[in-house]
Coordinates of N, CA, C and O in Angstrom, one line a residue:
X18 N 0.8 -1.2 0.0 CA 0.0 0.0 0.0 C 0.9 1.2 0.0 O 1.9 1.4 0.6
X19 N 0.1 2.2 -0.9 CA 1.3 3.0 -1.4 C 0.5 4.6 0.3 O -0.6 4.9 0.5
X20 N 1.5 5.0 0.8 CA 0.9 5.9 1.5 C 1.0 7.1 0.9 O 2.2 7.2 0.5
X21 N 0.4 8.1 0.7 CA 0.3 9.7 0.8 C 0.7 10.5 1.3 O -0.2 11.2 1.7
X22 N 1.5 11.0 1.4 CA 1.7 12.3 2.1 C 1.1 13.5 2.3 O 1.9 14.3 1.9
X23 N 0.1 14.0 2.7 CA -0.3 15.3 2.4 C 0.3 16.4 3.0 O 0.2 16.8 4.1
X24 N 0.9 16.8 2.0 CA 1.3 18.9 2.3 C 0.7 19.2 3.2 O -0.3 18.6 3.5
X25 N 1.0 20.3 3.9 CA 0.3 21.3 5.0 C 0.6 22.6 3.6 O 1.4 22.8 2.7
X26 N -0.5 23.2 4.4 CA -0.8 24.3 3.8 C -0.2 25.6 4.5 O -0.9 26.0 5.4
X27 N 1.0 26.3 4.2 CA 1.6 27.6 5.3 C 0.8 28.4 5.5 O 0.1 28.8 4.6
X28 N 0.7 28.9 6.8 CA 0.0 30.2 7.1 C 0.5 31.2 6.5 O 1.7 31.1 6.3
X29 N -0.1 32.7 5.9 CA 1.0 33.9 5.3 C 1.9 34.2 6.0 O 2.9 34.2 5.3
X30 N 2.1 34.5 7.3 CA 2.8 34.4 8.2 C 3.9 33.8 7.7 O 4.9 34.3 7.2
X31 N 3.7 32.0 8.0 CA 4.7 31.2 7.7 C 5.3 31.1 6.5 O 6.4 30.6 6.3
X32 N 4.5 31.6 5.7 CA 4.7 31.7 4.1 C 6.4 32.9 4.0 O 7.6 32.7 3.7
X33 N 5.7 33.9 4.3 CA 6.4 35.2 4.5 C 7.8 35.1 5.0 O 8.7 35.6 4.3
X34 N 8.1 34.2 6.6 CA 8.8 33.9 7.1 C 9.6 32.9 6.5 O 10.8 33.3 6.6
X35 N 9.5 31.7 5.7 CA 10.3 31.3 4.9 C 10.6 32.0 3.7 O 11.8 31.9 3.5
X36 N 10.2 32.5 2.9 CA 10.5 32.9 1.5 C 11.6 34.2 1.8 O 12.5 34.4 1.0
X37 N 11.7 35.1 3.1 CA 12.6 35.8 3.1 C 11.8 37.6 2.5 O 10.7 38.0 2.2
X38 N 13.5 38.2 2.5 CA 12.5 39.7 1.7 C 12.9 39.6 0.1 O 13.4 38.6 -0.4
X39 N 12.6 40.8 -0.5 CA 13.3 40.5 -2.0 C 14.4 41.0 -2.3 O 14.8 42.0 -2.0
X40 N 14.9 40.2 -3.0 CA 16.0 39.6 -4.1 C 16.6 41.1 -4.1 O 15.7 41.9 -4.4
X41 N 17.6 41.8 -4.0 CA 17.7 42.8 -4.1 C 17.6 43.2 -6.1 O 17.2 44.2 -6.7
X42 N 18.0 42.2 -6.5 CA 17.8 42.5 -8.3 C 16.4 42.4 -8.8 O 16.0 42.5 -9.9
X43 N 15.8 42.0 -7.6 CA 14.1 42.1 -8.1 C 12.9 43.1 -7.6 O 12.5 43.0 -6.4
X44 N 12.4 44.3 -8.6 CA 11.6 45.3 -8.2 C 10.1 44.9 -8.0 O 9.3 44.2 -8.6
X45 N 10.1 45.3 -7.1 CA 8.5 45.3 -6.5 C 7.6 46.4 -7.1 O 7.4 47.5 -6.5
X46 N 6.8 45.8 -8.7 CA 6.1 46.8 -8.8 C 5.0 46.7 -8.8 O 4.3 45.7 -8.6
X47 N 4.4 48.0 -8.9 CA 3.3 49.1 -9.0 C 2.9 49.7 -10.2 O 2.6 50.9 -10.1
X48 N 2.9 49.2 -11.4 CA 2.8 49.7 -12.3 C 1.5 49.2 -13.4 O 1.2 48.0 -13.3
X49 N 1.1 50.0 -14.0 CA -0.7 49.8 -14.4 C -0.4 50.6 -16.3 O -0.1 51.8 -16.7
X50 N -0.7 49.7 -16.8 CA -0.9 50.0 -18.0 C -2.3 50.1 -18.6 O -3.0 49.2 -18.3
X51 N -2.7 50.9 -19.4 CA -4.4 50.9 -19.7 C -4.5 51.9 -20.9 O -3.8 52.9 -21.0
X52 N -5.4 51.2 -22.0 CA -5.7 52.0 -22.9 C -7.3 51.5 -23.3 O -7.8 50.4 -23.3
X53 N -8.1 53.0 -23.6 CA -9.8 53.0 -23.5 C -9.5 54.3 -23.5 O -8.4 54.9 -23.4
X54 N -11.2 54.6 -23.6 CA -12.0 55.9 -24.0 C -12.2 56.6 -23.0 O -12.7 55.9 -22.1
X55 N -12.0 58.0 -22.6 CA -11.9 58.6 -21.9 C -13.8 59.0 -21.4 O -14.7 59.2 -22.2
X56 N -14.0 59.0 -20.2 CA -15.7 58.8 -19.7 C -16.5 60.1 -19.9 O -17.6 60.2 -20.2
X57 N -15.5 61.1 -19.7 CA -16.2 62.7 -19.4 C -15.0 63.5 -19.7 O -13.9 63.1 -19.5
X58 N -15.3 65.1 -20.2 CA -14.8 66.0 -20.5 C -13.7 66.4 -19.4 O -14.3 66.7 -18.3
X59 N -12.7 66.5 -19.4 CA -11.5 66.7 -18.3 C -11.7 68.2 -17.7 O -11.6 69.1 -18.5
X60 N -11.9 68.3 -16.7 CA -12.2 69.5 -15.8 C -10.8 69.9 -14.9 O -10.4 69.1 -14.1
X61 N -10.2 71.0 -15.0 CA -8.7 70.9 -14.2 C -9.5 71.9 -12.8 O -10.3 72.8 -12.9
X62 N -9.0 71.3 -11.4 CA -9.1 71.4 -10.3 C -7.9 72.4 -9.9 O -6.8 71.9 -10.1
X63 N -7.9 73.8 -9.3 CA -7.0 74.5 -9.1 C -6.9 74.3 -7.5 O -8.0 74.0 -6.9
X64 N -5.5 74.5 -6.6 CA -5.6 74.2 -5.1 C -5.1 75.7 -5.0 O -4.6 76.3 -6.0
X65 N -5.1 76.1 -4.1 CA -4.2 77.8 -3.5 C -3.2 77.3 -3.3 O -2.7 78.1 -4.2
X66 N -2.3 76.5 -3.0 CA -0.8 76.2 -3.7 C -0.3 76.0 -4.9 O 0.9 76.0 -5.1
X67 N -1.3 75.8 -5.8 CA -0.5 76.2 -7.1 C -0.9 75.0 -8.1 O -1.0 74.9 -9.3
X68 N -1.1 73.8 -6.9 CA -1.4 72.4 -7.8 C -2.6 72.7 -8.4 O -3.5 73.4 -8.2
X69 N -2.0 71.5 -9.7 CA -3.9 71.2 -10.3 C -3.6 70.0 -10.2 O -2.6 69.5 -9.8
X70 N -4.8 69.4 -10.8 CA -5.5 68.0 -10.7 C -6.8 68.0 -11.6 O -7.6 69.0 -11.7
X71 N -6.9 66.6 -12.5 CA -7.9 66.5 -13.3 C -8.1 64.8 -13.2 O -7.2 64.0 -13.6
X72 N -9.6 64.5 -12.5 CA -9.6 63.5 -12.3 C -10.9 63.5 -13.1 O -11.8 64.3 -13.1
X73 N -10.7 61.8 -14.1 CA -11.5 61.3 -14.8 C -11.7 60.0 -14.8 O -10.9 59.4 -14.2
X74 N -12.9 59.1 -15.8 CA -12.7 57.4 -15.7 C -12.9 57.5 -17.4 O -13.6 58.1 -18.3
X75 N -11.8 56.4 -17.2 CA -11.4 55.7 -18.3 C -12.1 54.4 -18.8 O -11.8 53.4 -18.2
X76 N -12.9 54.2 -19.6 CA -13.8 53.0 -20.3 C -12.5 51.7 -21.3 O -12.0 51.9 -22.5
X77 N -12.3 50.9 -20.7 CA -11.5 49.8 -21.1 C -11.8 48.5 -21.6 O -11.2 47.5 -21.1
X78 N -12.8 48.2 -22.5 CA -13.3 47.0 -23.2 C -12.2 45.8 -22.7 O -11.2 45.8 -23.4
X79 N -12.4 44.9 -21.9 CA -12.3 43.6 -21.8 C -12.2 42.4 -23.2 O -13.1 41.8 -23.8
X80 N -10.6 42.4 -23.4 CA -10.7 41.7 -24.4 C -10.9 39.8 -24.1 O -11.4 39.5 -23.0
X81 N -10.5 38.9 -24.7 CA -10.9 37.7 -24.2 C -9.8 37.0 -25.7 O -9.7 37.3 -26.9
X82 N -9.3 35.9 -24.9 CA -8.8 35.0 -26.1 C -10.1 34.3 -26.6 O -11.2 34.2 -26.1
X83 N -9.7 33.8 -28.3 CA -10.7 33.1 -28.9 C -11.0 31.9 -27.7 O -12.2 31.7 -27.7
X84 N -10.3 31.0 -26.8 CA -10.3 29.8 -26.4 C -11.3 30.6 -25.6 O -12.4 30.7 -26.0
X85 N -11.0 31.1 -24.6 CA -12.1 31.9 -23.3 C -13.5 32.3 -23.7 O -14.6 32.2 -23.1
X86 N -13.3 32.8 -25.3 CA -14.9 33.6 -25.7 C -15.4 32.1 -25.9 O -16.3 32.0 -25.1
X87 N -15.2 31.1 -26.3 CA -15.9 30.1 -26.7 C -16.1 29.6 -25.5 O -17.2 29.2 -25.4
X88 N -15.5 29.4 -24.7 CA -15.7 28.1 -23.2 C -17.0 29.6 -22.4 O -18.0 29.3 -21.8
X89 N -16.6 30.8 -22.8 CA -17.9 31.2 -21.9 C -19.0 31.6 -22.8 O -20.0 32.2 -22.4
X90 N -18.6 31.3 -24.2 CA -19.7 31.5 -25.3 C -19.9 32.9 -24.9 O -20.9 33.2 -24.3
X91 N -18.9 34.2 -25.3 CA -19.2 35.2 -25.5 C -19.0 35.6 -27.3 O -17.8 35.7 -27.6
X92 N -19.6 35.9 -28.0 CA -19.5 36.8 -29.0 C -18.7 38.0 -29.4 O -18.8 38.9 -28.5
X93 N -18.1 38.3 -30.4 CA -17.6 39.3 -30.8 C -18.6 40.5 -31.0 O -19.6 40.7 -31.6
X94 N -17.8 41.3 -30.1 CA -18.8 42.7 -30.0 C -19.3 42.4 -28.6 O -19.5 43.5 -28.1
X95 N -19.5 41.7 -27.8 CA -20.3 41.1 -26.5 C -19.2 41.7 -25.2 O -19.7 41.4 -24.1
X96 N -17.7 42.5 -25.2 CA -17.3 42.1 -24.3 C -17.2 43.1 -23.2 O -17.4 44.2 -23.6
X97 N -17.0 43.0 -22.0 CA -17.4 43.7 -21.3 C -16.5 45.0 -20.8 O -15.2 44.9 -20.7
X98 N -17.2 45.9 -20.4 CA -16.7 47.4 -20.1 C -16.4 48.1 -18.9 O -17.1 48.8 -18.2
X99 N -14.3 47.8 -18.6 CA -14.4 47.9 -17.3 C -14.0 49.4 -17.1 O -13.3 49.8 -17.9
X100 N -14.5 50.5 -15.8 CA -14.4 51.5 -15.5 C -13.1 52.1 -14.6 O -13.1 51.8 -13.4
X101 N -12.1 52.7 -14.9 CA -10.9 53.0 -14.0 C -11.1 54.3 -13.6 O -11.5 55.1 -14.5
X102 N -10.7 54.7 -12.2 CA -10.4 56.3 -11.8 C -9.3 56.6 -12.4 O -8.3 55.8 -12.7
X103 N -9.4 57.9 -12.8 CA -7.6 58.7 -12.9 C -8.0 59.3 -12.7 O -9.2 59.8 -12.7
X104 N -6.2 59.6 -12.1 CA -6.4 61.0 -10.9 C -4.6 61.0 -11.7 O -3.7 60.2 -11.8
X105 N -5.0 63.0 -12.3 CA -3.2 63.3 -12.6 C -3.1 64.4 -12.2 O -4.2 64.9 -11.9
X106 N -1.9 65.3 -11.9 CA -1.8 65.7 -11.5 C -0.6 66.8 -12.3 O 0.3 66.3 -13.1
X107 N -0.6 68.0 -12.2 CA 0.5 69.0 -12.6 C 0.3 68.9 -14.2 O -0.8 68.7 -14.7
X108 N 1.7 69.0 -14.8 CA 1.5 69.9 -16.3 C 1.0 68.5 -17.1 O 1.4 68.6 -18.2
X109 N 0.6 67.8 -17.1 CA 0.2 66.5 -17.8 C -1.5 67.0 -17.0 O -2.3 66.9 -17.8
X110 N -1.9 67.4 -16.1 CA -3.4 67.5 -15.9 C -3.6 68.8 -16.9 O -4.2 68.8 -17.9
X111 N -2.9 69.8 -16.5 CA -3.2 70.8 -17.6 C -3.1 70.8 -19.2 O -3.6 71.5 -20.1
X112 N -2.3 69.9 -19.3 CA -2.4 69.1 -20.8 C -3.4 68.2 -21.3 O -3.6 68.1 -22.5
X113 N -4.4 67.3 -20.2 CA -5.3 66.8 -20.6 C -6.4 67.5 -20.4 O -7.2 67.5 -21.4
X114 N -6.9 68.4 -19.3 CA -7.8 69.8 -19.4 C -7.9 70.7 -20.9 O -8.9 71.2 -21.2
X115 N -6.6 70.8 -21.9 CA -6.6 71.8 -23.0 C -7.0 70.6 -24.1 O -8.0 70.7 -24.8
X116 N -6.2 69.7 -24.1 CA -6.1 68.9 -25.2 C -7.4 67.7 -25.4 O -7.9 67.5 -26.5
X117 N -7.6 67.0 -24.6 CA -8.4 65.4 -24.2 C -10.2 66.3 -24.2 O -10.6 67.5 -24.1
X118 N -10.6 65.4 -24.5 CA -12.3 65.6 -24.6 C -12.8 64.2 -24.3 O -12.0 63.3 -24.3
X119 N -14.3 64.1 -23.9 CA -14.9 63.1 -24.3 C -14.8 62.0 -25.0 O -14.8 62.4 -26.2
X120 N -14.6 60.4 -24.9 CA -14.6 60.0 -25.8 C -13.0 59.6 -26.7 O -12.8 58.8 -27.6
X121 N -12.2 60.8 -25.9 CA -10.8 60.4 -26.9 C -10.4 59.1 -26.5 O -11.1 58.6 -25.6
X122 N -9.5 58.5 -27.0 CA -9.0 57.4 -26.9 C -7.6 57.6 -26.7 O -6.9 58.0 -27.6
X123 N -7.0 57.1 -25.3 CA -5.6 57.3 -24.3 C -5.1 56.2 -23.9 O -5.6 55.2 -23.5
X124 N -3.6 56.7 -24.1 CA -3.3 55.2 -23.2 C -2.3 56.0 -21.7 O -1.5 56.9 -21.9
X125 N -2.6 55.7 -21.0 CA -2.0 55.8 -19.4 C -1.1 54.9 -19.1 O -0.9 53.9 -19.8
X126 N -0.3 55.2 -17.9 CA 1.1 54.5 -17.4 C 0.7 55.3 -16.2 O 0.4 56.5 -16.2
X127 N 0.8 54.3 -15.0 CA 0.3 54.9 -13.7 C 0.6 54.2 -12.7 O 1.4 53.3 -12.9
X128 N 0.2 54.3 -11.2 CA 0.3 53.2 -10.2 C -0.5 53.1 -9.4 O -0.9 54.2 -8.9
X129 N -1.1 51.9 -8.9 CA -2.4 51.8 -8.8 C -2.5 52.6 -6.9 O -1.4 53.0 -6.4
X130 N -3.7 52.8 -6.3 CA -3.5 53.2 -5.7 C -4.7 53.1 -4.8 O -5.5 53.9 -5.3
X131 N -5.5 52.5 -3.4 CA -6.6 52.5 -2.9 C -6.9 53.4 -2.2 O -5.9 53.9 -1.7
X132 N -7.8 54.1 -1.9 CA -8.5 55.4 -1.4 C -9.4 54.8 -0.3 O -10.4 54.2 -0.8
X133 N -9.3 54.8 0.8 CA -10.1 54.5 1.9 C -10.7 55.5 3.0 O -10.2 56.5 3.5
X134 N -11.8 55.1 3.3 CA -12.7 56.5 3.9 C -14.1 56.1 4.6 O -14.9 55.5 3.9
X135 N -14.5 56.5 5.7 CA -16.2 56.2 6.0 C -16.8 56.7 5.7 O -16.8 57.9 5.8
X136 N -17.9 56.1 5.1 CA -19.5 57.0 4.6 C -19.5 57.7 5.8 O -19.3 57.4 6.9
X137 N -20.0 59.1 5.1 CA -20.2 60.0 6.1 C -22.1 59.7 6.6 O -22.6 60.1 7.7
X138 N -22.8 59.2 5.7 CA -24.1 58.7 5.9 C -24.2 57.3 7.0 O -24.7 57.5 8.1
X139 N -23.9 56.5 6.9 CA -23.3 55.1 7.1 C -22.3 54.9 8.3 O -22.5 54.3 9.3
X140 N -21.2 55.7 7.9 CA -20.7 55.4 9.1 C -19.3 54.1 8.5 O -18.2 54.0 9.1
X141 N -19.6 53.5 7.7 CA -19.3 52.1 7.3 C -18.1 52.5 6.3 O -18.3 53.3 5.4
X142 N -17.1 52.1 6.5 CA -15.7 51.9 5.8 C -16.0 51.8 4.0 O -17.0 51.2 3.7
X143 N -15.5 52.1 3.5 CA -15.5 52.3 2.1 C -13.9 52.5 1.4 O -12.9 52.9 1.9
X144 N -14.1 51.7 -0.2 CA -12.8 52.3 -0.3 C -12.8 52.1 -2.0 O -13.8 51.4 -2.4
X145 N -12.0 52.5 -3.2 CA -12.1 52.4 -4.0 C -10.4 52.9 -4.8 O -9.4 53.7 -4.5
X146 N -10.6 52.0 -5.9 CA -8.7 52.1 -6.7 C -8.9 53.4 -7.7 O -9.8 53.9 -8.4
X147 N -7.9 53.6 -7.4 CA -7.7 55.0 -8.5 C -6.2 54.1 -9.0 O -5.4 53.2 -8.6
X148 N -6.3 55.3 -10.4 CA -4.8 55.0 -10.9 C -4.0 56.5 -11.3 O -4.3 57.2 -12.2
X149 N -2.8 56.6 -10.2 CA -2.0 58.0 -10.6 C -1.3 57.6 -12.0 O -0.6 56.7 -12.4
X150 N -1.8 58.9 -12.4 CA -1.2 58.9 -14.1 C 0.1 59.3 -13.9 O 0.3 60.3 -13.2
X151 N 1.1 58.9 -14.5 CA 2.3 59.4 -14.8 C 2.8 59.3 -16.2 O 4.0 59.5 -16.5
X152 N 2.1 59.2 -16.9 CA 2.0 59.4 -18.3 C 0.8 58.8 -19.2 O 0.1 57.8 -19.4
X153 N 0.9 60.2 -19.7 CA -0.7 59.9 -20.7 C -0.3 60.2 -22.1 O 0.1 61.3 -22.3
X154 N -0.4 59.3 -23.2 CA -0.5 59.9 -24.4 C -1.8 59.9 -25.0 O -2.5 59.1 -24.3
X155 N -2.7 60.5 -26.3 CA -3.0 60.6 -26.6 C -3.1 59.7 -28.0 O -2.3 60.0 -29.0
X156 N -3.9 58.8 -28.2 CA -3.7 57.5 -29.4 C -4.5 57.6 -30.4 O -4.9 56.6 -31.0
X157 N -5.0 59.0 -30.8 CA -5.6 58.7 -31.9 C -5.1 59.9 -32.4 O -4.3 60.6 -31.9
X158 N -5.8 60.1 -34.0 CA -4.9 61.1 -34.8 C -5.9 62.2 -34.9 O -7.1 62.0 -34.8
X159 N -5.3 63.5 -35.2 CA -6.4 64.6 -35.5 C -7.7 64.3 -36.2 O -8.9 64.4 -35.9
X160 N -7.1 64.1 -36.8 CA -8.4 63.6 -37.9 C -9.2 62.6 -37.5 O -10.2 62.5 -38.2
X161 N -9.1 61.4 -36.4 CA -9.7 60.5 -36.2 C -10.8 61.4 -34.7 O -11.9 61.2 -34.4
X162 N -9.7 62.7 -33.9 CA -10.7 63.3 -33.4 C -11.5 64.0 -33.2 O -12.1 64.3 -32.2
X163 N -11.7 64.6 -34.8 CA -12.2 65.8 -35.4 C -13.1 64.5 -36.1 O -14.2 64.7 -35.6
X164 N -13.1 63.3 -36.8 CA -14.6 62.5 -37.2 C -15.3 62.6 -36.0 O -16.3 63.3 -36.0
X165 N -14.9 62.0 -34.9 CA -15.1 61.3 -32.8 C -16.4 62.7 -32.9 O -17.6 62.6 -33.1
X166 N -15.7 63.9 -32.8 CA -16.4 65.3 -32.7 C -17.6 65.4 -33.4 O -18.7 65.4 -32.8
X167 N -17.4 65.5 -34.7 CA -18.4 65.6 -35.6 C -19.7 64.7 -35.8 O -20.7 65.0 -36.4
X168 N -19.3 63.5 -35.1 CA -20.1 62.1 -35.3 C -21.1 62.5 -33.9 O -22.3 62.5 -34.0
X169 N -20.3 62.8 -32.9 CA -20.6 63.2 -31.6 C -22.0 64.5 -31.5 O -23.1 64.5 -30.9
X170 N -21.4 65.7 -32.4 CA -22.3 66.8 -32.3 C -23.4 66.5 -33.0 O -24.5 66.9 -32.6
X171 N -23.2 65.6 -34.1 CA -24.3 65.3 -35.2 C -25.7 64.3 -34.6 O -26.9 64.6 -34.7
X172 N -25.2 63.4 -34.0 CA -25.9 62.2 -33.0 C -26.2 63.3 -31.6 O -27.1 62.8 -31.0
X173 N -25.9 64.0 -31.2 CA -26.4 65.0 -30.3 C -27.3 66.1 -30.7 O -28.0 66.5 -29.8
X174 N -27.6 66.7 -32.0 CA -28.3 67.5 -31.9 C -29.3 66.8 -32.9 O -30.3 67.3 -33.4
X175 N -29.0 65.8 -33.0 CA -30.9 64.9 -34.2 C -31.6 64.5 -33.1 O -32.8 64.4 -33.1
X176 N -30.7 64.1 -31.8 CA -31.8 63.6 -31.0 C -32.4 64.7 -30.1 O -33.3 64.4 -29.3
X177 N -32.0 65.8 -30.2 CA -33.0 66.9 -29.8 C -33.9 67.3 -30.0 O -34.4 68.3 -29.3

């Protein structure tokens, strides 16, 4: 009879405690890549110190391998639309306040970041991720945001 051994399972504790800290050649990151349509027109936030700030959410279509759409039988065109905070800050928020609109299409480089707080109603702990931008470019071309515009004003003023 053949016996078994079964594994124990480490507590994180115990986990932590063997594995040690890190590798000094190995970085512990923080870094968030994302490209999607921007949610709402960029509004820049002035402070009496001088900062600004322009916080918006980013719309990021969930892509899916062919193997995944088929095991969960999703459809092309079907996939789902996930929502990100950004929060930037200094001459890149005043660059996205002049330049960015509704709708453009960006890609961000950032690090993620949780925001924790009590309902002031409630009472009850709350918290929610943002992502600090530290670089934003702008991925589409004049011309693709001047169609974005025009498609936009046209579909806005027939349905009036």
């Amino acid at each position: 009879e053949e016996e078994e051994e079964e594994e124990e399972l480490l507590s994180d504790e115990e986990l932590l405690a063997t594995a040690g800290e890190w590798e000094p050649n190995i970085a512990p990151f923080n870094t968030v890549h994302l490209s999607g349509r921007v949610g709402q027109t960029p509004q820049a936030r002035y402070f009496e110190d001088g900062k600004v700030v322009v916080n918006l959410s980013l719309a990021v279509k969930r892509k899916y391998h062919f193997v995944e759409r088929a095991a969960t039988n999703i459809r092309s065109g079907e996939e789902e639309t996930d929502w990100f905070g950004l929060e930037i800050w200094g001459q890149q928020a005043e660059f996205v306040a002049k330049y960015v609109d509704k709708g453009a299409r960006v890609g961000v480089v950032g690090t993620l970041e949780i925001d924790e707080w009590n309902d002031r109603e409630t009472g009850q702990p709350r918290s929610r991720a943002k992502v600090i931008v530290q670089d934003l470019d702008i991925l589409e071309t004049r011309a693709e945001s001047e169609l974005r515009r025009s498609r936009s004003s046209s579909s806005s003023s027939s349905s009036s």
